[in-house]
Short mmCIF file of C-alpha atoms and ligand atoms in Angstrom, two decimals:
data_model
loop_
_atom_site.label_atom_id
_atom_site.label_comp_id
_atom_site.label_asym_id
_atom_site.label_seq_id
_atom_site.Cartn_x
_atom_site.Cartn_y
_atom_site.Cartn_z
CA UNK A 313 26.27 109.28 -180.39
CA UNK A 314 28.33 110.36 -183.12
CA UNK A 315 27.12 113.65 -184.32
CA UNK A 316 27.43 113.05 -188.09
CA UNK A 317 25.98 109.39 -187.93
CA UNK A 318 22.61 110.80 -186.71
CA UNK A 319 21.18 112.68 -189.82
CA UNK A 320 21.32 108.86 -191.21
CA UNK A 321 20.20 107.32 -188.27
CA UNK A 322 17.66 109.65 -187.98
CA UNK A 323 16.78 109.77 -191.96
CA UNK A 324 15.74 106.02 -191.41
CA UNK A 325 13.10 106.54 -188.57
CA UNK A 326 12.04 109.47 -191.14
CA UNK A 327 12.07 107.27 -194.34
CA UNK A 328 8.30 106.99 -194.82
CA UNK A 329 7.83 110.44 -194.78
CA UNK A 330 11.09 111.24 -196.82
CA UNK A 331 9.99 112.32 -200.08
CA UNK A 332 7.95 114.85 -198.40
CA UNK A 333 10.48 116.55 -195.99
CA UNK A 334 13.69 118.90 -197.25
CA UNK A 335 16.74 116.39 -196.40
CA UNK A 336 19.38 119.27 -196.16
CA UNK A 337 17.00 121.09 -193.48
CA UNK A 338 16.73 117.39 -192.00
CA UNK A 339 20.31 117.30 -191.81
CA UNK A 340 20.76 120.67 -190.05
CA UNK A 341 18.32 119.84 -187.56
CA UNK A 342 19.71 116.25 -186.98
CA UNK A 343 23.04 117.67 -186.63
CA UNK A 344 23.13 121.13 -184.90
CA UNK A 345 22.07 119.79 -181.29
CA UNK A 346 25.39 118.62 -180.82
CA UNK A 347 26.89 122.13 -181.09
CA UNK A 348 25.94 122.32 -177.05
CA UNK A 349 28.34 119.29 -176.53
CA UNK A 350 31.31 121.09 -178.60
CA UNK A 351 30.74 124.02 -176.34
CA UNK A 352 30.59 121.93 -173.13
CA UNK A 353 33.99 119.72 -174.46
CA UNK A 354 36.43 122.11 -173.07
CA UNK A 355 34.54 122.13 -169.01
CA UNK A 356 34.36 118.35 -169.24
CA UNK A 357 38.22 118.50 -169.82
CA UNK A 358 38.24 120.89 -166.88
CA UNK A 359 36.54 119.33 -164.25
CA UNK A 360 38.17 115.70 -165.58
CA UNK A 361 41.90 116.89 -165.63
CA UNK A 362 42.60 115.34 -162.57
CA UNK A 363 42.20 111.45 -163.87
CA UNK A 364 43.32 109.60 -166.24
CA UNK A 365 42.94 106.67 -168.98
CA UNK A 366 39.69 104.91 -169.20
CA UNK A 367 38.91 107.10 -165.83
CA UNK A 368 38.98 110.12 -167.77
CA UNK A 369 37.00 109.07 -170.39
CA UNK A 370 34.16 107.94 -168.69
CA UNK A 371 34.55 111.38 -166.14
CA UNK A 372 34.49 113.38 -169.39
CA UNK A 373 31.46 111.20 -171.02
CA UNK A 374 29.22 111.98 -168.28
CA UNK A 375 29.49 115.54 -167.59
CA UNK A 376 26.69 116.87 -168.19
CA UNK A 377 26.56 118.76 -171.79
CA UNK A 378 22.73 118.32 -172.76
CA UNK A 379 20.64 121.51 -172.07
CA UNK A 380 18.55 123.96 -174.82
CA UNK A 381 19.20 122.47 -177.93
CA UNK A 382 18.58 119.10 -176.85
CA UNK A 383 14.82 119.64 -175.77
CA UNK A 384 11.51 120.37 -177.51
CA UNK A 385 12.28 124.41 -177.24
CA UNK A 386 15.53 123.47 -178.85
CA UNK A 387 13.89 121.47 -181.67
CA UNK A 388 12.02 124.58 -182.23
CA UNK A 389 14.23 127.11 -181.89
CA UNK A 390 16.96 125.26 -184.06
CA UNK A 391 13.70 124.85 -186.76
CA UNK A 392 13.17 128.80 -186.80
CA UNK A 393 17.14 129.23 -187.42
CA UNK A 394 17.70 126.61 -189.94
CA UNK A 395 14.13 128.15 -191.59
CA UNK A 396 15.54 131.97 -191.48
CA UNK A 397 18.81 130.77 -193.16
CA UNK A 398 16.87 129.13 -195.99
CA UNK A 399 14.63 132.17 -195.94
CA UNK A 400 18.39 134.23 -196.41
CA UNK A 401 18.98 131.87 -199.01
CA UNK A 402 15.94 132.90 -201.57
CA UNK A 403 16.87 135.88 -200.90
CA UNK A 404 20.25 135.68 -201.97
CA UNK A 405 18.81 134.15 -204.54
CA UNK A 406 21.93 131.29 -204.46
CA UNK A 407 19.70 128.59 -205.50
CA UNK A 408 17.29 127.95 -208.34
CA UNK A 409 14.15 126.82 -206.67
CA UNK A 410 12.76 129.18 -203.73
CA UNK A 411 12.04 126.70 -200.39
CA UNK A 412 8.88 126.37 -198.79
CA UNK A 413 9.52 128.08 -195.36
CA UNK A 414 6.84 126.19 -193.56
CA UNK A 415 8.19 122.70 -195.06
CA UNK A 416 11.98 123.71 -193.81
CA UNK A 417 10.49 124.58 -190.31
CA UNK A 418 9.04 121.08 -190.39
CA UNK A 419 12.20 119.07 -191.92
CA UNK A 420 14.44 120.68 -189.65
CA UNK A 421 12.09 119.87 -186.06
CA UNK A 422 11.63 116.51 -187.41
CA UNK A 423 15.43 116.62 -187.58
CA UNK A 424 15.96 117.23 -184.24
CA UNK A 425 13.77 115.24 -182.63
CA UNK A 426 15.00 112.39 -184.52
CA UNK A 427 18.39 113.08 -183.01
CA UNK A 428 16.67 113.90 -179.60
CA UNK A 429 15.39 109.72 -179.71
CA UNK A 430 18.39 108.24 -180.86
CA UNK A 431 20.07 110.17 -177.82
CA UNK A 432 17.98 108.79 -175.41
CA UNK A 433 19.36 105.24 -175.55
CA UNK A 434 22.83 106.66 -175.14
CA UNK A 435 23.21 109.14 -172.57
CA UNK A 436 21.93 108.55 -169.11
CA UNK A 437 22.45 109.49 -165.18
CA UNK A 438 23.73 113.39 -164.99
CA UNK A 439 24.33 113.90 -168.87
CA UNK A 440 20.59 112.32 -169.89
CA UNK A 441 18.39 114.76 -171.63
CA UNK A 442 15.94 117.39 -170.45
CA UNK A 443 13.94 117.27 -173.13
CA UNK A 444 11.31 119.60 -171.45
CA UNK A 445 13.93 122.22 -170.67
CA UNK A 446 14.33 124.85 -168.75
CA UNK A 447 12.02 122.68 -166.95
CA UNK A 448 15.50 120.37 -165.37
CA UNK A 449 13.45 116.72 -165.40
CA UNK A 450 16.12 114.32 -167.34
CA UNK A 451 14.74 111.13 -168.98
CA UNK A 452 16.79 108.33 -170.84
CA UNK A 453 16.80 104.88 -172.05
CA UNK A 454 20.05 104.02 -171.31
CA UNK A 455 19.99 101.23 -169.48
CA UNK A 456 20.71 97.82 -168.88
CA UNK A 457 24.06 98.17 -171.13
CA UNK A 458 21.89 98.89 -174.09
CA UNK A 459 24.05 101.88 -174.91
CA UNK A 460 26.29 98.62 -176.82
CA UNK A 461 23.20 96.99 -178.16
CA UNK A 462 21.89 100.90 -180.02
CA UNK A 463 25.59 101.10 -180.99
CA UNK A 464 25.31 97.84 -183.13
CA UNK A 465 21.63 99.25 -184.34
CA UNK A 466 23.26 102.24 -185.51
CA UNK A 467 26.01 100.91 -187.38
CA UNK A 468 23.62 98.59 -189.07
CA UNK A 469 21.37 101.30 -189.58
CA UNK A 470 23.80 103.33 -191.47
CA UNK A 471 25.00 100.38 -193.40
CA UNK A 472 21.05 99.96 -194.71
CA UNK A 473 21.02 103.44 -195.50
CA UNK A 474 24.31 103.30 -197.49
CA UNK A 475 22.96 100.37 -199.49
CA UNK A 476 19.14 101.94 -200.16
CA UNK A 477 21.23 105.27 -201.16
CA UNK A 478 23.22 103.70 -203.67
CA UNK A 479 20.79 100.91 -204.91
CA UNK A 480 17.60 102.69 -205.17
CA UNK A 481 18.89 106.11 -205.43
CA UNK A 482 16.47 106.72 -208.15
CA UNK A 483 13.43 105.39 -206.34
CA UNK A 484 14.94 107.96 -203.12
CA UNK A 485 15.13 111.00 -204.97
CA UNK A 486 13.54 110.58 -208.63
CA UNK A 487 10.92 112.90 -207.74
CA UNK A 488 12.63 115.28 -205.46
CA UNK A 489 11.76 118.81 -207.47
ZN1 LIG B 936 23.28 114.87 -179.15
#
C-alpha cells in the first residue's frame, strides 16, 4: 500500500489509544518500513526490464522487497531509532517539551505494526511478509482478490479520518500537552 496513506490507516486501528501515544513517533514508525521497498525499487526494475506494460508492472509488484523492517525485529529496531532521534532532539533542545523516551519507543512499534497489518492484506506469494524475520516463513492475507476490497477500506478509511480531523479536531487533540 501506499506508504504515506498508512500512518492514517494505521492511526484509525490506533484511535482508542490515541490520546495516549506520540502521533509524530506513530507516523515515523507507520512510515519508515517502506524505506526497504525504495531500496529494493531499482532490482525490481532490474530483474523486470525484459517485459513490458501491465507485464511489467505486475513482474515489478511482486519481487520480493519485504525483509527487516517489515517484521517484529524491524518494529523494534525502527522503535529504538525513531526513540534515539527524539532522545537527539531534547538534547538539541529544538523543542519546548522534553519526550518521554519510553512513550516514543511505544508510539513508534505501535506504528509499525500497524503498517505491518495493513500490509498483510496486500502483498502475497514471493513479496508477502516475514514478519518473524530472519526466520524466512512469509504469511499474508491476500487472497481471494481482497487486495481490491482493502483498497476501497483504505480509501474510506482515510476519508473518516479526514472528516474526524477536521470536525472534532478539538476533541482529537484538546488535551495533547
Ligand atoms: Zn510496507
Amino acid at each position: 500500500m501506499f506508504t504515506l496513506l498508512h500512518p492514517f490507516a494505521g492511526f484509525l486501528l490506533a484511535a482508542p489509544k490515541r490520546k495516549k501515544i506520540n502521533i509524530v513517533a506513530f507516523f515515523l514508525g507507520a512510515m519508515l518500513p517502506d524505506l526497504e521497498g525504495l531500496y529494493f525499487i531499482p532490482f525490481a526494475y532490474k530483474a523486470c526490464a525484459a517485459l513490458a506494460g501491465n507485464e511489467f508492472t505486475a513482474c515489478a509488484a511482486d519481487y520480493p522487497s519485504h525483509f527487516l523492517l517489515h517484521s517484529f525485529l524491524g518494529a523494534i529496531l525502527i522503535g529504538v531509532g525513531v526513540a534515539m532521534f527524539f532522545l537527539l532532539v531534547n538534547r538539541m533542545k529544538i523543542m519546548k517539551q522534553k519526550t518521554n523516551t519510553k512513550l516514543i519507543f511505544i508510539s513508534s512499534a505501535l506504528g509499525t505494526l500497524s503498517h505491518l497489518f495493513i500490509d498483510l492484506f496486500f502483498h502475497g506469494g514471493a513479496d508477502a511478509l516475514a514478519l518473524l524475520y530472519p526466520v524466512g516463513l512469509r504469511s499474508s492475507l491476500a487472497f481471494l482478490g481482497l487486495q481490491q476490497f482493502w483498497n476501497i477500506v483504505a480509501v474510506a478509511g482515510i476519508a473518516l479520518f479526514a472528516y474526524i480531523y477536521l470536525y472534532k479536531k478539538e476533541k482529537l487533540f484538546g488535551d495533547e500537552k
